[in-house]
PDB file of C-alpha atoms in Angstrom:
ATOM      1  CA  UNK A   1      -0.085  -0.117  -0.020  1.00 36.00           C
ATOM      2  CA  UNK A   2       0.918   3.688  -0.544  1.00 39.00           C
ATOM      3  CA  UNK A   3       3.664   4.994   1.928  1.00 43.00           C
ATOM      4  CA  UNK A   4       3.717   8.161   3.877  1.00 45.00           C
ATOM      5  CA  UNK A   5       5.855  11.421   3.686  1.00 80.00           C
ATOM      6  CA  UNK A   6       5.820  11.728  -0.322  1.00 91.00           C
ATOM      7  CA  UNK A   7       2.527  10.501  -1.053  1.00 90.00           C
ATOM      8  CA  UNK A   8       1.042  12.478   1.733  1.00 90.00           C
ATOM      9  CA  UNK A   9       2.627  15.892   0.448  1.00 92.00           C
ATOM     10  CA  UNK A  10       1.620  15.367  -3.052  1.00 93.00           C
ATOM     11  CA  UNK A  11      -1.911  14.449  -2.336  1.00 90.00           C
ATOM     12  CA  UNK A  12      -3.518  17.477  -1.901  1.00 84.00           C
ATOM     13  CA  UNK A  13      -1.083  20.440  -3.439  1.00 86.00           C
ATOM     14  CA  UNK A  14      -1.477  23.883  -2.737  1.00 89.00           C
ATOM     15  CA  UNK A  15      -0.348  24.877  -6.603  1.00 93.00           C
ATOM     16  CA  UNK A  16       0.602  23.412  -9.633  1.00 95.00           C
ATOM     17  CA  UNK A  17       3.239  20.959  -9.623  1.00 97.00           C
ATOM     18  CA  UNK A  18       6.557  22.355 -11.031  1.00 98.00           C
ATOM     19  CA  UNK A  19       8.889  20.728 -13.711  1.00 98.00           C
ATOM     20  CA  UNK A  20      11.637  23.167 -14.287  1.00 98.00           C
ATOM     21  CA  UNK A  21      13.919  23.286 -17.316  1.00 98.00           C
ATOM     22  CA  UNK A  22      17.834  22.540 -17.021  1.00 98.00           C
ATOM     23  CA  UNK A  23      19.891  25.541 -17.789  1.00 98.00           C
ATOM     24  CA  UNK A  24      22.837  25.481 -19.921  1.00 98.00           C
ATOM     25  CA  UNK A  25      25.552  27.986 -20.140  1.00 96.00           C
ATOM     26  CA  UNK A  26      27.215  29.501 -23.171  1.00 94.00           C
ATOM     27  CA  UNK A  27      29.660  26.589 -23.228  1.00 95.00           C
ATOM     28  CA  UNK A  28      26.883  24.446 -23.354  1.00 95.00           C
ATOM     29  CA  UNK A  29      27.271  22.662 -19.844  1.00 97.00           C
ATOM     30  CA  UNK A  30      24.962  22.525 -17.268  1.00 98.00           C
ATOM     31  CA  UNK A  31      24.409  26.378 -15.900  1.00 98.00           C
ATOM     32  CA  UNK A  32      24.256  25.260 -12.230  1.00 98.00           C
ATOM     33  CA  UNK A  33      23.285  29.109 -10.762  1.00 98.00           C
ATOM     34  CA  UNK A  34      20.736  29.729 -13.289  1.00 98.00           C
ATOM     35  CA  UNK A  35      18.878  26.419 -12.706  1.00 98.00           C
ATOM     36  CA  UNK A  36      18.768  27.398  -8.834  1.00 98.00           C
ATOM     37  CA  UNK A  37      17.225  30.733  -9.900  1.00 98.00           C
ATOM     38  CA  UNK A  38      14.918  29.123 -11.858  1.00 98.00           C
ATOM     39  CA  UNK A  39      14.053  26.685  -9.155  1.00 98.00           C
ATOM     40  CA  UNK A  40      13.774  29.064  -6.356  1.00 98.00           C
ATOM     41  CA  UNK A  41      11.470  31.343  -8.790  1.00 98.00           C
ATOM     42  CA  UNK A  42       9.152  28.554  -9.508  1.00 98.00           C
ATOM     43  CA  UNK A  43       8.946  27.830  -5.664  1.00 98.00           C
ATOM     44  CA  UNK A  44       8.147  31.535  -4.356  1.00 97.00           C
ATOM     45  CA  UNK A  45       5.438  31.662  -7.155  1.00 96.00           C
ATOM     46  CA  UNK A  46       3.556  28.902  -5.446  1.00 96.00           C
ATOM     47  CA  UNK A  47       5.071  25.636  -6.854  1.00 97.00           C
ATOM     48  CA  UNK A  48       3.569  22.911  -4.572  1.00 96.00           C
ATOM     49  CA  UNK A  49       6.666  20.369  -5.360  1.00 97.00           C
ATOM     50  CA  UNK A  50       9.448  20.425  -7.976  1.00 98.00           C
ATOM     51  CA  UNK A  51      10.201  17.685 -10.299  1.00 98.00           C
ATOM     52  CA  UNK A  52      13.794  17.774 -11.507  1.00 98.00           C
ATOM     53  CA  UNK A  53      15.755  16.355 -14.111  1.00 98.00           C
ATOM     54  CA  UNK A  54      12.320  14.930 -15.772  1.00 98.00           C
ATOM     55  CA  UNK A  55      10.804  15.463 -19.390  1.00 96.00           C
ATOM     56  CA  UNK A  56      11.080  19.007 -19.316  1.00 97.00           C
ATOM     57  CA  UNK A  57      14.247  18.746 -17.700  1.00 98.00           C
ATOM     58  CA  UNK A  58      16.033  16.811 -20.413  1.00 98.00           C
ATOM     59  CA  UNK A  59      16.738  13.780 -18.241  1.00 98.00           C
ATOM     60  CA  UNK A  60      17.649  12.073 -21.790  1.00 96.00           C
ATOM     61  CA  UNK A  61      20.415  14.994 -22.131  1.00 97.00           C
ATOM     62  CA  UNK A  62      22.237  15.015 -18.967  1.00 98.00           C
ATOM     63  CA  UNK A  63      25.195  12.815 -17.493  1.00 97.00           C
ATOM     64  CA  UNK A  64      24.994  11.175 -14.308  1.00 97.00           C
ATOM     65  CA  UNK A  65      27.149  13.849 -12.705  1.00 98.00           C
ATOM     66  CA  UNK A  66      25.075  16.728 -14.117  1.00 98.00           C
ATOM     67  CA  UNK A  67      21.999  14.853 -13.079  1.00 98.00           C
ATOM     68  CA  UNK A  68      22.983  14.705  -9.200  1.00 98.00           C
ATOM     69  CA  UNK A  69      24.356  18.207  -9.164  1.00 98.00           C
ATOM     70  CA  UNK A  70      20.617  19.292 -10.635  1.00 98.00           C
ATOM     71  CA  UNK A  71      18.952  17.140  -7.866  1.00 98.00           C
ATOM     72  CA  UNK A  72      21.118  18.457  -5.232  1.00 98.00           C
ATOM     73  CA  UNK A  73      20.865  22.143  -6.295  1.00 98.00           C
ATOM     74  CA  UNK A  74      16.897  21.444  -6.340  1.00 98.00           C
ATOM     75  CA  UNK A  75      16.915  19.871  -3.097  1.00 98.00           C
ATOM     76  CA  UNK A  76      18.937  22.999  -1.499  1.00 98.00           C
ATOM     77  CA  UNK A  77      17.001  25.646  -3.082  1.00 98.00           C
ATOM     78  CA  UNK A  78      13.373  23.787  -1.987  1.00 97.00           C
ATOM     79  CA  UNK A  79      15.217  23.650   1.623  1.00 95.00           C
ATOM     80  CA  UNK A  80      12.118  21.213   2.421  1.00 94.00           C
ATOM     81  CA  UNK A  81       9.749  23.805   1.885  1.00 94.00           C
ATOM     82  CA  UNK A  82       8.223  21.518  -0.874  1.00 96.00           C
ATOM     83  CA  UNK A  83       9.127  18.128  -2.007  1.00 96.00           C
ATOM     84  CA  UNK A  84      11.642  17.534  -4.808  1.00 97.00           C
ATOM     85  CA  UNK A  85      10.998  14.559  -7.116  1.00 98.00           C
ATOM     86  CA  UNK A  86      13.786  13.397  -9.784  1.00 98.00           C
ATOM     87  CA  UNK A  87      13.503  11.501 -13.068  1.00 98.00           C
ATOM     88  CA  UNK A  88      15.235   8.425 -13.414  1.00 98.00           C
ATOM     89  CA  UNK A  89      15.398   6.012 -16.397  1.00 97.00           C
ATOM     90  CA  UNK A  90      16.989   3.998 -19.313  1.00 97.00           C
ATOM     91  CA  UNK A  91      17.928   0.133 -18.780  1.00 97.00           C
ATOM     92  CA  UNK A  92      17.172  -1.434 -14.938  1.00 97.00           C
ATOM     93  CA  UNK A  93      20.708  -0.968 -13.787  1.00 98.00           C
ATOM     94  CA  UNK A  94      21.182   2.338 -15.083  1.00 98.00           C
ATOM     95  CA  UNK A  95      17.732   3.339 -13.731  1.00 98.00           C
ATOM     96  CA  UNK A  96      18.622   2.563 -10.157  1.00 98.00           C
ATOM     97  CA  UNK A  97      21.983   4.267 -10.584  1.00 98.00           C
ATOM     98  CA  UNK A  98      20.493   6.988 -11.408  1.00 98.00           C
ATOM     99  CA  UNK A  99      17.705   6.354  -8.382  1.00 98.00           C
ATOM    100  CA  UNK A 100      20.524   5.815  -5.789  1.00 98.00           C
ATOM    101  CA  UNK A 101      22.204   9.274  -6.954  1.00 98.00           C
ATOM    102  CA  UNK A 102      19.159  10.777  -6.203  1.00 98.00           C
ATOM    103  CA  UNK A 103      18.943   9.442  -2.960  1.00 98.00           C
ATOM    104  CA  UNK A 104      22.503  10.753  -2.342  1.00 98.00           C
ATOM    105  CA  UNK A 105      21.377  14.453  -3.476  1.00 98.00           C
ATOM    106  CA  UNK A 106      18.450  14.508  -1.106  1.00 97.00           C
ATOM    107  CA  UNK A 107      15.444  13.872  -3.274  1.00 97.00           C
ATOM    108  CA  UNK A 108      12.290  12.931  -1.527  1.00 97.00           C
ATOM    109  CA  UNK A 109      11.228  10.482  -4.203  1.00 97.00           C
ATOM    110  CA  UNK A 110      11.886   9.441  -7.982  1.00 98.00           C
ATOM    111  CA  UNK A 111       9.703   9.858 -11.143  1.00 98.00           C
ATOM    112  CA  UNK A 112      10.537   6.307 -13.169  1.00 98.00           C
ATOM    113  CA  UNK A 113      10.618   6.897 -16.636  1.00 97.00           C
ATOM    114  CA  UNK A 114       9.712   4.281 -19.372  1.00 96.00           C
ATOM    115  CA  UNK A 115      12.653   1.902 -19.889  1.00 95.00           C
ATOM    116  CA  UNK A 116      14.941   2.565 -22.906  1.00 91.00           C
ATOM    117  CA  UNK A 117      14.056   1.659 -26.351  1.00 88.00           C
ATOM    118  CA  UNK A 118      12.902  -2.011 -25.686  1.00 91.00           C
ATOM    119  CA  UNK A 119       9.029  -3.188 -25.686  1.00 92.00           C
ATOM    120  CA  UNK A 120       8.943  -5.248 -22.865  1.00 95.00           C
ATOM    121  CA  UNK A 121       6.052  -7.913 -21.378  1.00 97.00           C
ATOM    122  CA  UNK A 122       3.986  -7.110 -18.259  1.00 98.00           C
ATOM    123  CA  UNK A 123       6.145  -9.364 -16.229  1.00 98.00           C
ATOM    124  CA  UNK A 124       9.451  -7.656 -17.261  1.00 98.00           C
ATOM    125  CA  UNK A 125       7.848  -4.075 -16.852  1.00 98.00           C
ATOM    126  CA  UNK A 126       7.177  -5.190 -13.044  1.00 98.00           C
ATOM    127  CA  UNK A 127      10.552  -6.228 -12.735  1.00 98.00           C
ATOM    128  CA  UNK A 128      12.029  -3.231 -13.992  1.00 98.00           C
ATOM    129  CA  UNK A 129       9.988  -0.734 -11.641  1.00 98.00           C
ATOM    130  CA  UNK A 130      10.006  -3.014  -8.739  1.00 98.00           C
ATOM    131  CA  UNK A 131      14.096  -3.216  -9.201  1.00 98.00           C
ATOM    132  CA  UNK A 132      13.943   0.442  -9.046  1.00 98.00           C
ATOM    133  CA  UNK A 133      11.664   0.507  -6.166  1.00 98.00           C
ATOM    134  CA  UNK A 134      13.680  -1.761  -3.799  1.00 98.00           C
ATOM    135  CA  UNK A 135      17.291   0.369  -4.736  1.00 98.00           C
ATOM    136  CA  UNK A 136      16.497   3.114  -2.672  1.00 98.00           C
ATOM    137  CA  UNK A 137      14.338   4.035   0.572  1.00 96.00           C
ATOM    138  CA  UNK A 138      12.567   6.842  -1.674  1.00 97.00           C
ATOM    139  CA  UNK A 139       9.011   6.384  -3.002  1.00 97.00           C
ATOM    140  CA  UNK A 140       8.700   6.009  -6.742  1.00 98.00           C
ATOM    141  CA  UNK A 141       6.108   7.383  -8.930  1.00 98.00           C
ATOM    142  CA  UNK A 142       6.026   5.188 -12.152  1.00 98.00           C
ATOM    143  CA  UNK A 143       5.530   6.998 -15.734  1.00 98.00           C
ATOM    144  CA  UNK A 144       2.996   5.178 -18.177  1.00 98.00           C
ATOM    145  CA  UNK A 145       3.557   5.958 -21.635  1.00 96.00           C
ATOM    146  CA  UNK A 146       5.270   5.085 -24.799  1.00 94.00           C
ATOM    147  CA  UNK A 147       6.893   1.488 -24.345  1.00 95.00           C
ATOM    148  CA  UNK A 148       5.478   1.398 -20.601  1.00 97.00           C
ATOM    149  CA  UNK A 149       1.795   0.981 -21.096  1.00 98.00           C
ATOM    150  CA  UNK A 150       0.558  -1.170 -18.014  1.00 98.00           C
ATOM    151  CA  UNK A 151      -2.773  -3.513 -18.224  1.00 98.00           C
ATOM    152  CA  UNK A 152      -4.840  -3.041 -14.615  1.00 98.00           C
ATOM    153  CA  UNK A 153      -3.560  -6.096 -13.067  1.00 98.00           C
ATOM    154  CA  UNK A 154       0.270  -4.990 -13.624  1.00 98.00           C
ATOM    155  CA  UNK A 155      -0.580  -1.668 -11.346  1.00 98.00           C
ATOM    156  CA  UNK A 156      -2.229  -3.420  -8.945  1.00 98.00           C
ATOM    157  CA  UNK A 157       1.036  -5.591  -8.678  1.00 98.00           C
ATOM    158  CA  UNK A 158       2.936  -2.680  -8.591  1.00 98.00           C
ATOM    159  CA  UNK A 159       1.075  -0.619  -6.224  1.00 97.00           C
ATOM    160  CA  UNK A 160       0.930  -3.119  -3.611  1.00 97.00           C
ATOM    161  CA  UNK A 161       4.884  -2.567  -3.469  1.00 97.00           C
ATOM    162  CA  UNK A 162       5.378  -0.342  -0.169  1.00 95.00           C
ATOM    163  CA  UNK A 163       7.555   2.182  -2.012  1.00 96.00           C
ATOM    164  CA  UNK A 164       5.592   2.714  -5.368  1.00 98.00           C
ATOM    165  CA  UNK A 165       3.087   5.617  -4.331  1.00 97.00           C
ATOM    166  CA  UNK A 166       1.456   6.659  -7.799  1.00 98.00           C
ATOM    167  CA  UNK A 167       1.001   6.560 -11.543  1.00 98.00           C
ATOM    168  CA  UNK A 168       1.716   9.231 -13.862  1.00 98.00           C
ATOM    169  CA  UNK A 169      -0.034   8.452 -17.316  1.00 98.00           C
ATOM    170  CA  UNK A 170       1.016  10.145 -20.162  1.00 97.00           C
ATOM    171  CA  UNK A 171      -0.751   8.113 -22.726  1.00 97.00           C
ATOM    172  CA  UNK A 172      -3.838   9.642 -22.477  1.00 97.00           C
ATOM    173  CA  UNK A 173      -6.162   6.321 -22.834  1.00 97.00           C
ATOM    174  CA  UNK A 174      -9.010   7.413 -20.217  1.00 97.00           C
ATOM    175  CA  UNK A 175     -10.640   3.931 -20.889  1.00 98.00           C
ATOM    176  CA  UNK A 176      -7.484   2.097 -19.722  1.00 98.00           C
ATOM    177  CA  UNK A 177      -7.342   4.795 -16.633  1.00 98.00           C
ATOM    178  CA  UNK A 178     -10.400   4.067 -15.458  1.00 98.00           C
ATOM    179  CA  UNK A 179      -9.617   0.621 -15.356  1.00 98.00           C
ATOM    180  CA  UNK A 180      -6.533   1.090 -13.886  1.00 98.00           C
ATOM    181  CA  UNK A 181      -8.224   3.058 -11.056  1.00 98.00           C
ATOM    182  CA  UNK A 182     -10.926   0.871 -10.794  1.00 98.00           C
ATOM    183  CA  UNK A 183      -8.914  -2.320 -10.429  1.00 98.00           C
ATOM    184  CA  UNK A 184      -6.642  -0.645  -7.884  1.00 98.00           C
ATOM    185  CA  UNK A 185      -9.647   0.844  -5.645  1.00 97.00           C
ATOM    186  CA  UNK A 186     -11.295  -2.503  -5.802  1.00 98.00           C
ATOM    187  CA  UNK A 187      -7.829  -4.360  -4.415  1.00 97.00           C
ATOM    188  CA  UNK A 188      -8.198  -2.139  -1.313  1.00 95.00           C
ATOM    189  CA  UNK A 189      -6.331   0.310  -2.130  1.00 93.00           C
ATOM    190  CA  UNK A 190      -7.823   4.270  -1.930  1.00 93.00           C
ATOM    191  CA  UNK A 191      -4.462   5.731  -1.316  1.00 93.00           C
ATOM    192  CA  UNK A 192      -2.532   5.481  -4.556  1.00 97.00           C
ATOM    193  CA  UNK A 193      -1.719   8.541  -6.399  1.00 97.00           C
ATOM    194  CA  UNK A 194      -2.522   9.347 -10.190  1.00 98.00           C
ATOM    195  CA  UNK A 195      -1.289  11.997 -12.126  1.00 98.00           C
ATOM    196  CA  UNK A 196      -2.239  13.321 -15.744  1.00 98.00           C
ATOM    197  CA  UNK A 197       1.365  13.667 -17.507  1.00 97.00           C
ATOM    198  CA  UNK A 198       0.578  14.647 -20.871  1.00 97.00           C
ATOM    199  CA  UNK A 199       1.945  17.514 -22.414  1.00 95.00           C
ATOM    200  CA  UNK A 200       0.493  20.942 -21.427  1.00 96.00           C
ATOM    201  CA  UNK A 201      -1.565  18.835 -18.791  1.00 97.00           C
ATOM    202  CA  UNK A 202      -4.044  21.820 -18.266  1.00 97.00           C
ATOM    203  CA  UNK A 203      -5.764  21.031 -21.286  1.00 97.00           C
ATOM    204  CA  UNK A 204      -6.597  17.878 -20.768  1.00 97.00           C
ATOM    205  CA  UNK A 205      -7.451  18.331 -16.960  1.00 97.00           C
ATOM    206  CA  UNK A 206     -11.279  18.375 -16.936  1.00 96.00           C
ATOM    207  CA  UNK A 207     -11.550  14.966 -18.590  1.00 97.00           C
ATOM    208  CA  UNK A 208      -8.971  13.395 -16.091  1.00 97.00           C
ATOM    209  CA  UNK A 209     -10.230  15.229 -13.390  1.00 95.00           C
ATOM    210  CA  UNK A 210     -14.358  13.066 -14.253  1.00 96.00           C
ATOM    211  CA  UNK A 211     -12.062   9.823 -13.567  1.00 97.00           C
ATOM    212  CA  UNK A 212     -10.764  11.496  -9.994  1.00 95.00           C
ATOM    213  CA  UNK A 213      -7.309  12.317 -11.242  1.00 96.00           C
ATOM    214  CA  UNK A 214      -6.757  15.439  -9.556  1.00 94.00           C
ATOM    215  CA  UNK A 215      -2.745  15.831 -10.144  1.00 96.00           C
ATOM    216  CA  UNK A 216      -1.234  17.001 -13.007  1.00 97.00           C
ATOM    217  CA  UNK A 217       1.917  18.340 -14.233  1.00 95.00           C
ATOM    218  CA  UNK A 218       2.351  21.790 -15.247  1.00 96.00           C
ATOM    219  CA  UNK A 219       5.310  22.895 -17.871  1.00 95.00           C
ATOM    220  CA  UNK A 220       3.373  26.148 -18.459  1.00 96.00           C
ATOM    221  CA  UNK A 221       4.066  27.083 -14.841  1.00 97.00           C
ATOM    222  CA  UNK A 222       7.924  27.390 -15.952  1.00 97.00           C
ATOM    223  CA  UNK A 223       7.008  30.595 -18.087  1.00 97.00           C
ATOM    224  CA  UNK A 224       3.296  31.660 -16.892  1.00 96.00           C
ATOM    225  CA  UNK A 225       3.224  30.763 -13.412  1.00 96.00           C
ATOM    226  CA  UNK A 226       0.201  33.192 -12.934  1.00 95.00           C
ATOM    227  CA  UNK A 227      -1.711  31.481 -15.281  1.00 96.00           C
ATOM    228  CA  UNK A 228      -0.906  28.335 -14.159  1.00 96.00           C
ATOM    229  CA  UNK A 229      -2.006  29.278 -10.521  1.00 96.00           C
ATOM    230  CA  UNK A 230      -4.863  30.663 -11.809  1.00 95.00           C
ATOM    231  CA  UNK A 231      -5.957  27.728 -13.526  1.00 96.00           C
ATOM    232  CA  UNK A 232      -4.869  25.442 -10.651  1.00 96.00           C
ATOM    233  CA  UNK A 233      -7.233  27.669  -7.995  1.00 95.00           C
ATOM    234  CA  UNK A 234     -10.310  27.831 -10.506  1.00 95.00           C
ATOM    235  CA  UNK A 235     -10.151  23.774 -10.795  1.00 95.00           C
ATOM    236  CA  UNK A 236      -9.984  23.009  -7.190  1.00 93.00           C
ATOM    237  CA  UNK A 237     -12.742  26.245  -6.447  1.00 93.00           C
ATOM    238  CA  UNK A 238     -15.683  24.072  -7.161  1.00 90.00           C
ATOM    239  CA  UNK A 239     -17.661  27.065  -7.752  1.00 94.00           C
ATOM    240  CA  UNK A 240     -19.712  28.444 -11.353  1.00 94.00           C
ATOM    241  CA  UNK A 241     -17.172  31.402 -11.163  1.00 94.00           C
ATOM    242  CA  UNK A 242     -14.392  29.107 -11.075  1.00 93.00           C
ATOM    243  CA  UNK A 243     -15.948  26.671 -14.143  1.00 94.00           C
ATOM    244  CA  UNK A 244     -16.364  29.952 -16.081  1.00 94.00           C
ATOM    245  CA  UNK A 245     -12.920  31.069 -15.303  1.00 94.00           C
ATOM    246  CA  UNK A 246     -11.473  27.807 -16.214  1.00 95.00           C
ATOM    247  CA  UNK A 247     -13.587  28.126 -19.737  1.00 95.00           C
ATOM    248  CA  UNK A 248     -11.477  31.430 -20.309  1.00 94.00           C
ATOM    249  CA  UNK A 249      -8.009  29.997 -19.733  1.00 95.00           C
ATOM    250  CA  UNK A 250      -8.653  27.294 -21.727  1.00 96.00           C
ATOM    251  CA  UNK A 251      -9.913  28.790 -24.633  1.00 95.00           C
ATOM    252  CA  UNK A 252      -7.907  32.117 -24.523  1.00 94.00           C
ATOM    253  CA  UNK A 253      -4.573  30.612 -23.421  1.00 96.00           C
ATOM    254  CA  UNK A 254      -3.891  26.786 -23.532  1.00 97.00           C
ATOM    255  CA  UNK A 255      -5.849  25.936 -26.670  1.00 97.00           C
ATOM    256  CA  UNK A 256      -3.785  28.196 -28.880  1.00 97.00           C
ATOM    257  CA  UNK A 257      -0.578  27.251 -26.647  1.00 97.00           C
ATOM    258  CA  UNK A 258      -1.444  23.331 -27.804  1.00 98.00           C
ATOM    259  CA  UNK A 259      -1.845  24.180 -31.266  1.00 98.00           C
ATOM    260  CA  UNK A 260       1.632  25.885 -31.383  1.00 97.00           C
ATOM    261  CA  UNK A 261       3.136  23.492 -29.424  1.00 97.00           C
ATOM    262  CA  UNK A 262       1.997  20.519 -31.754  1.00 97.00           C
ATOM    263  CA  UNK A 263       3.659  22.433 -35.009  1.00 97.00           C
ATOM    264  CA  UNK A 264       6.960  21.063 -34.027  1.00 97.00           C
ATOM    265  CA  UNK A 265       8.690  18.028 -32.907  1.00 96.00           C
ATOM    266  CA  UNK A 266      10.018  18.519 -29.264  1.00 96.00           C
ATOM    267  CA  UNK A 267       8.074  21.771 -28.918  1.00 97.00           C
ATOM    268  CA  UNK A 268       6.805  20.037 -25.444  1.00 96.00           C
ATOM    269  CA  UNK A 269       9.957  20.948 -23.957  1.00 97.00           C
ATOM    270  CA  UNK A 270      12.036  23.312 -26.477  1.00 98.00           C
ATOM    271  CA  UNK A 271       9.015  25.711 -26.556  1.00 98.00           C
ATOM    272  CA  UNK A 272       8.850  25.836 -22.830  1.00 98.00           C
ATOM    273  CA  UNK A 273      12.596  26.706 -22.727  1.00 98.00           C
ATOM    274  CA  UNK A 274      11.886  29.435 -25.250  1.00 98.00           C
ATOM    275  CA  UNK A 275       9.133  30.664 -22.925  1.00 98.00           C
ATOM    276  CA  UNK A 276      11.289  31.036 -20.039  1.00 98.00           C
ATOM    277  CA  UNK A 277      14.272  32.741 -22.156  1.00 98.00           C
ATOM    278  CA  UNK A 278      11.328  35.003 -23.116  1.00 97.00           C
ATOM    279  CA  UNK A 279      10.615  35.920 -19.606  1.00 95.00           C
ATOM    280  CA  UNK A 280      13.968  37.150 -18.880  1.00 96.00           C
ATOM    281  CA  UNK A 281      16.243  34.113 -17.501  1.00 98.00           C
ATOM    282  CA  UNK A 282      18.889  32.711 -20.130  1.00 98.00           C
ATOM    283  CA  UNK A 283      18.449  29.205 -19.640  1.00 98.00           C
ATOM    284  CA  UNK A 284      20.394  28.206 -22.756  1.00 98.00           C
ATOM    285  CA  UNK A 285      18.903  26.085 -25.805  1.00 98.00           C
ATOM    286  CA  UNK A 286      17.909  22.529 -25.750  1.00 98.00           C
ATOM    287  CA  UNK A 287      20.179  20.074 -26.002  1.00 98.00           C
ATOM    288  CA  UNK A 288      20.515  17.658 -29.083  1.00 96.00           C
ATOM    289  CA  UNK A 289      18.592  15.754 -30.511  1.00 96.00           C
ATOM    290  CA  UNK A 290      16.012  18.260 -29.796  1.00 97.00           C
ATOM    291  CA  UNK A 291      16.279  21.205 -31.736  1.00 97.00           C
ATOM    292  CA  UNK A 292      15.408  24.908 -31.037  1.00 97.00           C
ATOM    293  CA  UNK A 293      11.464  26.116 -32.038  1.00 97.00           C
ATOM    294  CA  UNK A 294      11.192  28.195 -35.452  1.00 96.00           C
ATOM    295  CA  UNK A 295      11.623  31.846 -34.758  1.00 97.00           C
ATOM    296  CA  UNK A 296       7.747  32.157 -35.857  1.00 97.00           C
ATOM    297  CA  UNK A 297       6.646  29.853 -33.155  1.00 97.00           C
ATOM    298  CA  UNK A 298       8.660  31.981 -30.640  1.00 98.00           C
ATOM    299  CA  UNK A 299       7.205  35.134 -32.026  1.00 97.00           C
ATOM    300  CA  UNK A 300       3.788  33.765 -31.333  1.00 97.00           C
ATOM    301  CA  UNK A 301       4.768  32.246 -27.848  1.00 97.00           C
ATOM    302  CA  UNK A 302       5.433  36.149 -26.772  1.00 97.00           C
ATOM    303  CA  UNK A 303       2.487  37.154 -28.119  1.00 95.00           C
ATOM    304  CA  UNK A 304       0.607  34.090 -25.668  1.00 95.00           C
ATOM    305  CA  UNK A 305       2.484  35.158 -23.360  1.00 93.00           C
ATOM    306  CA  UNK A 306       1.380  39.005 -23.727  1.00 91.00           C
ATOM    307  CA  UNK A 307      -2.320  37.574 -23.840  1.00 88.00           C
ATOM    308  CA  UNK A 308      -1.693  35.737 -20.300  1.00 85.00           C
ATOM    309  CA  UNK A 309      -1.014  38.991 -18.820  1.00 80.00           C
ATOM    310  CA  UNK A 310      -4.519  40.235 -19.489  1.00 83.00           C
ATOM    311  CA  UNK A 311      -6.188  36.456 -18.746  1.00 81.00           C
ATOM    312  CA  UNK A 312      -4.286  37.345 -15.405  1.00 83.00           C
ATOM    313  CA  UNK A 313      -6.211  40.990 -14.849  1.00 72.00           C
ATOM    314  CA  UNK A 314      -3.170  42.926 -15.906  1.00 53.00           C
ATOM    315  CA  UNK A 315      -0.494  41.070 -13.954  1.00 50.00           C
ATOM    316  CA  UNK A 316       2.523  39.665 -15.232  1.00 58.00           C
ATOM    317  CA  UNK A 317       1.658  36.136 -16.226  1.00 68.00           C
TER     318      UNK A 317
END
């Protein structure tokens, strides 16, 4: 069943879950000072947790040493105010190594990304994610997407592990998610956590909320924190005014943002990074194999950020 600290802190977050980008300097090396500034600003803006070195943070592009340094920096900036969760991945041996590095760096938990490249049977996925959970004392959230898609029975088995506390869904199959949630609930586990992990998750969060999934990742929070906070407050208000606000934000900001994101490969990361730069923090470009967004897309994003200021009643977005 679900274990204590991380799950308890994430269950009812005070704000969006913050997935910071990783900063690089002019020489291409990780810019830890800039990364610290980015993480600190996100926490001060109302981020309820820091998910460091995950998809938005280009986990795939980081060496183990860079990963450890970034997680340690995020932990130090958080200072215990909010939990820090680190992305881990690749094959089982490397995922275990990254999980141990995250533990050494002081993380509160890990987000276990799909295993690298291979398509595995359900039993193999169980062994992989169980090995990650067995490797440290950290709580683990498993990430369903791409080549790691679980049957409800598999999630029931994973949820029995005392340190596997949740499932982040990047698949978007609501029928499958309903089956998973129902099966885990029927197994007696009422505390297992579920996260909407689709890109620009706010866009689909109303559908996930209907399934009882209240947690979601917010990449937009990196560059439009006031919009992301306004969405989070409206989503949790339970009032007609909140519902009206949701429609306003979805139609006025998130719909055009999703269309822009879908206009280029890798924009779910590179466009977010461009947004952070537009807000005045030079976090550098993305690393290969990702590429920078088209200048026209960056111009459109700048216009969207300006519109976001109007949606948040004249304040900075």
